[in-house]
PDB file of C-alpha atoms in Angstrom:
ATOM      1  CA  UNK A   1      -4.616 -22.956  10.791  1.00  0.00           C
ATOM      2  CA  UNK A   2      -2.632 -23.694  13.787  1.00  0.00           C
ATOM      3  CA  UNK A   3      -1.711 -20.160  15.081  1.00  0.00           C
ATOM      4  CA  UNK A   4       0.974 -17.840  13.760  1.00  0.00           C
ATOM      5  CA  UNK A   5       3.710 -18.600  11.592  1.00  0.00           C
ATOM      6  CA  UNK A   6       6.163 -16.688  13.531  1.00  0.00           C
ATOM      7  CA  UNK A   7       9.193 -17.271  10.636  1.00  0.00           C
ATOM      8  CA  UNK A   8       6.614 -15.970   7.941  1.00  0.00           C
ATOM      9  CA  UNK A   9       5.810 -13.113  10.436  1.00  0.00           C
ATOM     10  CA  UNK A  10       9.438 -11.969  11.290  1.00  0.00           C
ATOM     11  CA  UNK A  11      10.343 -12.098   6.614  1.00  0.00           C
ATOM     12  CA  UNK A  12       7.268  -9.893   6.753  1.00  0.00           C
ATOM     13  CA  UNK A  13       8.087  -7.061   9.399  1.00  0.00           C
ATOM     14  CA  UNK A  14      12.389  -7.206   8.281  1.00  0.00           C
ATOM     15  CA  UNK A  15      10.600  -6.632   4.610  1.00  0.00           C
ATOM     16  CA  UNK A  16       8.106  -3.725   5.670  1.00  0.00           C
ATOM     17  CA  UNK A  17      11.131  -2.165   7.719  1.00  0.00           C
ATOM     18  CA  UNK A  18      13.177  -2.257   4.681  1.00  0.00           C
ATOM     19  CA  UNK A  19      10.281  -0.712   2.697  1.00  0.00           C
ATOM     20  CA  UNK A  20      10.136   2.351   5.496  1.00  0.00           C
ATOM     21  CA  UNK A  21      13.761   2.965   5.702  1.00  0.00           C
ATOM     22  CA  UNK A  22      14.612   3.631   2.076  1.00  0.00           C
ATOM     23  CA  UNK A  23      11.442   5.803   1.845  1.00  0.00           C
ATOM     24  CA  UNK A  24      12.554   7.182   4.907  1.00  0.00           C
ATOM     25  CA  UNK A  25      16.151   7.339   4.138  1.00  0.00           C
ATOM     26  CA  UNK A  26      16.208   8.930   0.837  1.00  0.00           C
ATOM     27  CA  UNK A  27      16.219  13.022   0.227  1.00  0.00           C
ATOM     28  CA  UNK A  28      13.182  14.820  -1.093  1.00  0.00           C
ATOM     29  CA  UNK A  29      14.637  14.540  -4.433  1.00  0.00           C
ATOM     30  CA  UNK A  30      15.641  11.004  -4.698  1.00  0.00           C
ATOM     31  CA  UNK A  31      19.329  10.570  -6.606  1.00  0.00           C
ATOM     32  CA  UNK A  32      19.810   7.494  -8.778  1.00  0.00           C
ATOM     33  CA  UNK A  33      21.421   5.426  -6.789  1.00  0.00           C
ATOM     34  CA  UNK A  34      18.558   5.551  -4.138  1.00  0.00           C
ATOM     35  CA  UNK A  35      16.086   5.559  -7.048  1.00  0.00           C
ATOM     36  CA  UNK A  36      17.894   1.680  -7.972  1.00  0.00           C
ATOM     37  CA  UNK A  37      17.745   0.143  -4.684  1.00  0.00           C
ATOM     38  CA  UNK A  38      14.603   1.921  -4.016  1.00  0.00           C
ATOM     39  CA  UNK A  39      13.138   0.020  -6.616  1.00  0.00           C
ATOM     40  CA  UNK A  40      15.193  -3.249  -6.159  1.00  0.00           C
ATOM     41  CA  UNK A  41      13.835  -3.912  -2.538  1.00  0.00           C
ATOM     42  CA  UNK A  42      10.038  -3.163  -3.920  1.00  0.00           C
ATOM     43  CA  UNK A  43      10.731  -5.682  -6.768  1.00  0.00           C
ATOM     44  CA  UNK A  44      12.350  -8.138  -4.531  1.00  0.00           C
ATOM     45  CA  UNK A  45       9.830  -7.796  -1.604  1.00  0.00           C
ATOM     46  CA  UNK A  46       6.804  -7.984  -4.556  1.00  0.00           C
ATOM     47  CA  UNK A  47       8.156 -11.384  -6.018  1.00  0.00           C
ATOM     48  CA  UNK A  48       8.785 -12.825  -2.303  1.00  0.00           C
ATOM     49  CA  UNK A  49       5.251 -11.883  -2.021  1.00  0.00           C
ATOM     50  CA  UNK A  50       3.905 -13.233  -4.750  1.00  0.00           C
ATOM     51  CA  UNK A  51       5.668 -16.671  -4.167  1.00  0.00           C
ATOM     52  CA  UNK A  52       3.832 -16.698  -0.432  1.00  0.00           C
ATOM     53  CA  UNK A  53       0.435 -15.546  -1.608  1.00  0.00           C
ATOM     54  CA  UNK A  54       0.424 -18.148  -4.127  1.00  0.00           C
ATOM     55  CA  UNK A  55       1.647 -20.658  -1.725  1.00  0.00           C
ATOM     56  CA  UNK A  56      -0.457 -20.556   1.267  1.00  0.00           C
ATOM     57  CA  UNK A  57      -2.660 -17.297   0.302  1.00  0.00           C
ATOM     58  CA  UNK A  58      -2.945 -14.087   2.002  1.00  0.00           C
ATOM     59  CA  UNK A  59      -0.648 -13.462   4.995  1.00  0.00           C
ATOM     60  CA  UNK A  60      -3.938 -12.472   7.088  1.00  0.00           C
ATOM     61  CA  UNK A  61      -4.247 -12.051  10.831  1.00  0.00           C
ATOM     62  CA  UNK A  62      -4.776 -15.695  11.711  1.00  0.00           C
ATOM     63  CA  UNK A  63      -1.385 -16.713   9.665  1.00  0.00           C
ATOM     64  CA  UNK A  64       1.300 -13.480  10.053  1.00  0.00           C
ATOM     65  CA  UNK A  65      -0.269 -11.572  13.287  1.00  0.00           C
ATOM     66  CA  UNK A  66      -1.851  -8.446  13.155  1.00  0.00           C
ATOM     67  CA  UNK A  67       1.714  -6.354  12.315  1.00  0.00           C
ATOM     68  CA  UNK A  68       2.532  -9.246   9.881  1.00  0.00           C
ATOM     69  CA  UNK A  69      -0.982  -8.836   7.725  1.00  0.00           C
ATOM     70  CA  UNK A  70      -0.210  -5.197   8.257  1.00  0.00           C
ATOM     71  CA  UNK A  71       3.628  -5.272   6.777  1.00  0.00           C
ATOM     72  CA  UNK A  72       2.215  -7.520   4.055  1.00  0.00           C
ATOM     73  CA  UNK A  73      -0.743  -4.552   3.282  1.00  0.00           C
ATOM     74  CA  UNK A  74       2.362  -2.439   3.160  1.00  0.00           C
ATOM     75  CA  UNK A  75       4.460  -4.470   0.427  1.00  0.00           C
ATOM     76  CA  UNK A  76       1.574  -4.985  -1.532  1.00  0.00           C
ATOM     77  CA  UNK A  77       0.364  -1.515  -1.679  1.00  0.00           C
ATOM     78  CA  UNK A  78       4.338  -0.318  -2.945  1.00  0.00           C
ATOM     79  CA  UNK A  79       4.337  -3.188  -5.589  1.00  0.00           C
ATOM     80  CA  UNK A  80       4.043  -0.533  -8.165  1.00  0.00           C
ATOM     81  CA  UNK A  81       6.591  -1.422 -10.603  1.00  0.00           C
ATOM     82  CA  UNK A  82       5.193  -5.186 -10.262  1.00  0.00           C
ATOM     83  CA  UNK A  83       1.574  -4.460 -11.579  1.00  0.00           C
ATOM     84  CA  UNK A  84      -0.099  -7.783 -12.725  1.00  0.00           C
ATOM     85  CA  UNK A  85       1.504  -9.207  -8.669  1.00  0.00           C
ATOM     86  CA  UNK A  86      -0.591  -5.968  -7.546  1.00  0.00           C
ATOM     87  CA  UNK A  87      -3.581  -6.812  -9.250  1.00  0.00           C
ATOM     88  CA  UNK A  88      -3.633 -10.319  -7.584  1.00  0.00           C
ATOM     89  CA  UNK A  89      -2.530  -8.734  -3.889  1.00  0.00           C
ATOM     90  CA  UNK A  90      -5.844  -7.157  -4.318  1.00  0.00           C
ATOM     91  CA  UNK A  91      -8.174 -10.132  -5.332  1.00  0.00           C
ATOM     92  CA  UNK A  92      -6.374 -12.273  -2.725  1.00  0.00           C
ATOM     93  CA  UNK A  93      -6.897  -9.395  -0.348  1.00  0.00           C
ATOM     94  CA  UNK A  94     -10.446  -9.077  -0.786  1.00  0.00           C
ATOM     95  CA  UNK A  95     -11.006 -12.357   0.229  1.00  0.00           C
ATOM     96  CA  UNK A  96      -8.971 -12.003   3.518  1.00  0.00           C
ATOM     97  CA  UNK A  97     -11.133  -8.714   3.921  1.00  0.00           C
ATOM     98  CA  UNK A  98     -14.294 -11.376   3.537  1.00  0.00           C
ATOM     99  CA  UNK A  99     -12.770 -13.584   5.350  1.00  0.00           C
ATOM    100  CA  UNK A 100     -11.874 -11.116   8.510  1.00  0.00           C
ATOM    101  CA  UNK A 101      -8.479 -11.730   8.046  1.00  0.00           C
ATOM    102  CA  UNK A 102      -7.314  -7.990   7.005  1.00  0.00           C
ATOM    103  CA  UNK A 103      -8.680  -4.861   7.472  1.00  0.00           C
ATOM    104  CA  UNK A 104     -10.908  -3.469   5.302  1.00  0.00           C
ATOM    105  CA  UNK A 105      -9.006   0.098   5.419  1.00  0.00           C
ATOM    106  CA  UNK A 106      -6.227  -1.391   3.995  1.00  0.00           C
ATOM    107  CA  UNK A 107      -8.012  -2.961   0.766  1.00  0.00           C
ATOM    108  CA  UNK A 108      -9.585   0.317   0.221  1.00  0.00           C
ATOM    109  CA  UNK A 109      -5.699   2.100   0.147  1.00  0.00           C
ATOM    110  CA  UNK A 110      -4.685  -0.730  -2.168  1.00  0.00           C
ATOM    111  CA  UNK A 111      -8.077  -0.683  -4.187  1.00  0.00           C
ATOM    112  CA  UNK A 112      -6.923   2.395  -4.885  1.00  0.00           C
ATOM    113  CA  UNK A 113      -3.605   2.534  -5.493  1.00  0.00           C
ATOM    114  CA  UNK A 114      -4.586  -0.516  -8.192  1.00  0.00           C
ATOM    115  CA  UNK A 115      -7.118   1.941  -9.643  1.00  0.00           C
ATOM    116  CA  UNK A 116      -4.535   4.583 -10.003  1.00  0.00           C
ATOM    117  CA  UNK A 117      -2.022   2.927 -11.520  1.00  0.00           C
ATOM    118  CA  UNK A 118      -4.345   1.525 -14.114  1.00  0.00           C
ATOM    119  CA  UNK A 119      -5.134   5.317 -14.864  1.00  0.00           C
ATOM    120  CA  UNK A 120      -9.243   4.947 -13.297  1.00  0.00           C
ATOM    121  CA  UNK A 121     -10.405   7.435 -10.965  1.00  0.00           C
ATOM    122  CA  UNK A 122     -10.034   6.164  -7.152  1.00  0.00           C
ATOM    123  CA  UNK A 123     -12.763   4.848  -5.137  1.00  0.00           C
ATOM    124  CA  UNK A 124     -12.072   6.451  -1.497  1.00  0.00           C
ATOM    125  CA  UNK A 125      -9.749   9.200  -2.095  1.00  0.00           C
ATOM    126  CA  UNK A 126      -6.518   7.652  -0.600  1.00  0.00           C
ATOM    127  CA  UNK A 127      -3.755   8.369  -3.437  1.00  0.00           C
ATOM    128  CA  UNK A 128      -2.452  11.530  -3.699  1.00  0.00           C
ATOM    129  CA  UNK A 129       0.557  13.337  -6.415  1.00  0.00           C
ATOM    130  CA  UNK A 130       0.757  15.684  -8.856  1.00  0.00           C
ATOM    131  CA  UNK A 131      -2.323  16.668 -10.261  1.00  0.00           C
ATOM    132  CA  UNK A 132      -3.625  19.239 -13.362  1.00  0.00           C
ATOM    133  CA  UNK A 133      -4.136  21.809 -10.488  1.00  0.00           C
ATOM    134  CA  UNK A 134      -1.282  20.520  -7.958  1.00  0.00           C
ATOM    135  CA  UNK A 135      -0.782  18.481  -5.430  1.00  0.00           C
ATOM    136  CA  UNK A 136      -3.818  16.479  -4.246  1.00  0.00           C
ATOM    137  CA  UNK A 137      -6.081  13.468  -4.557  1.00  0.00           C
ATOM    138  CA  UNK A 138      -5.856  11.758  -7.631  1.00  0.00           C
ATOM    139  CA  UNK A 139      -9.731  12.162  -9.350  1.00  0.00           C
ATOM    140  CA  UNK A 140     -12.234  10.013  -7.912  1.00  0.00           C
ATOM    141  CA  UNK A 141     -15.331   8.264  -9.013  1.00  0.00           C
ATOM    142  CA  UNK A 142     -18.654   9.517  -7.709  1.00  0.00           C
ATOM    143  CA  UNK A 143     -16.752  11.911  -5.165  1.00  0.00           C
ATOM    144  CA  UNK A 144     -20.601  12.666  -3.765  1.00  0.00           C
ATOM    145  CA  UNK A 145     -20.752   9.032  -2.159  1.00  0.00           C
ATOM    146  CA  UNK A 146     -16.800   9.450  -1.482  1.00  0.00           C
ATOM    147  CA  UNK A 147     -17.391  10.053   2.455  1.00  0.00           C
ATOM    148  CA  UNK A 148     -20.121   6.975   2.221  1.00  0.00           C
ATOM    149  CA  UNK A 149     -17.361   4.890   1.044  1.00  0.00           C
ATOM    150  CA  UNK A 150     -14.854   5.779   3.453  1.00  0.00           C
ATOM    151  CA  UNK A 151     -16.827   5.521   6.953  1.00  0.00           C
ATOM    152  CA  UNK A 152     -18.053   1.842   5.112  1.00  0.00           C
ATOM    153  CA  UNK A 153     -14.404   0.277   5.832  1.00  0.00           C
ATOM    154  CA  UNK A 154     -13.218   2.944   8.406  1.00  0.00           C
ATOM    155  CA  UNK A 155     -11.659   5.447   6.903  1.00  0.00           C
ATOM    156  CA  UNK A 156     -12.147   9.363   8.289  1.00  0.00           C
ATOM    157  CA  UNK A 157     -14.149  11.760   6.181  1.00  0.00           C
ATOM    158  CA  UNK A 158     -12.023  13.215   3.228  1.00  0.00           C
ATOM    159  CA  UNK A 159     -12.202  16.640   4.757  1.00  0.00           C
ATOM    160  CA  UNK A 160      -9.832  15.018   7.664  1.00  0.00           C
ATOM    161  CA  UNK A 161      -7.762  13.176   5.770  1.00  0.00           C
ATOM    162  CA  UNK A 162      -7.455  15.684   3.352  1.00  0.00           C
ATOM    163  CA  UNK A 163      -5.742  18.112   5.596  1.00  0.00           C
ATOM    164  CA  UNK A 164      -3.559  15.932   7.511  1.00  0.00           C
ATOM    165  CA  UNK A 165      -1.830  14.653   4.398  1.00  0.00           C
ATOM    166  CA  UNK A 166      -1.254  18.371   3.141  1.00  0.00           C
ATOM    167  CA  UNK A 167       0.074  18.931   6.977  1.00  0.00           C
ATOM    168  CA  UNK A 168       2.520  15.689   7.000  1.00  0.00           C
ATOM    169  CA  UNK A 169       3.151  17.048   2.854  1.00  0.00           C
ATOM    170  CA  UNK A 170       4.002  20.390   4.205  1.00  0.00           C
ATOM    171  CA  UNK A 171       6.347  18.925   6.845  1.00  0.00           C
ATOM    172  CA  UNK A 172       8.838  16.673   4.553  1.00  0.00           C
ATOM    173  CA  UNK A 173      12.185  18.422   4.317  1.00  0.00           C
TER     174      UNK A 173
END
């Protein structure tokens, strides 16, 4: 590698800012016509992607800077409609994890959100919705080793995280 692709590092932060501003833009209860473009720019940044990742791999570090590996962490982890392109985010992400070319944070939230979709339990406690008894972590496996997991790839103890995402919850309009 011969230093940054700044072109493949600018598609990558105008996609993640798209990402943010329709999640920012749109009400607490979304109406259809944000729900349709909400889901057209995850599609659309999923595919784009997709095509790059099989191309020249994962948009690590080395490749797309630090905010471009992040912004790519970012469209991968909201590629939920786009499953199976999810699925191979997260293999191609472990290896850029291996490799020291992401951050190992990131592949747990996308570990995950991967596990979650599929319907498994979670492995570090990052997802959070609806549950049985409200809102709240989705279930996780072997929650007595959760806090193990997390401090292993630098994530706060559950406890911590717990509360600030009920305080940024309790905030929304």
């Amino acid at each position: 590698m011969t230093g940054i692709d700044g072109r493949l590092r600018a598609r990558l932060l105008r996609r993640a800012k798209r990402d943010q501003w329709i999640r920012t833009a749109a009400p607490r209860r979304v109406p259809p016509h944000y729900a349709v473009l909400w889901l057209w720019i995850d599609r659309r940044n999923a595919a784009w992607l997709r095509r790059v990742v099989r191309g020249r791999g994962w948009p690590g570090r080395s490749m797309a800077g630090e905010d471009g590996a992040q912004a790519a962490w970012l469209i991968a982890q909201h590629a939920d409609r786009s499953p199976e392109a999810q699925r191979m985010f997260l293999d191609a992400l472990r290896g850029a994890v291996a490799s020291g070319e992401a951050d190992p944070a990131d592949l747990a939230r996308l570990e995950d959100r991967v596990r979650v979709n599929a319907g498994r339990p979670q492995l570090y406690g990052t997802q959070y919705g609806m549950t049985e008894t409200g809102y709240g972590p989705h279930p996780v496996e072997d929650p007595e080793r959760l806090d193990e997991r997390r401090a292993a790839v630098g994530l706060p103890p559950q406890a911590e995280y717990d509360a600030e995402i009920r305080r940024l919850a309790a905030e929304e309009p």
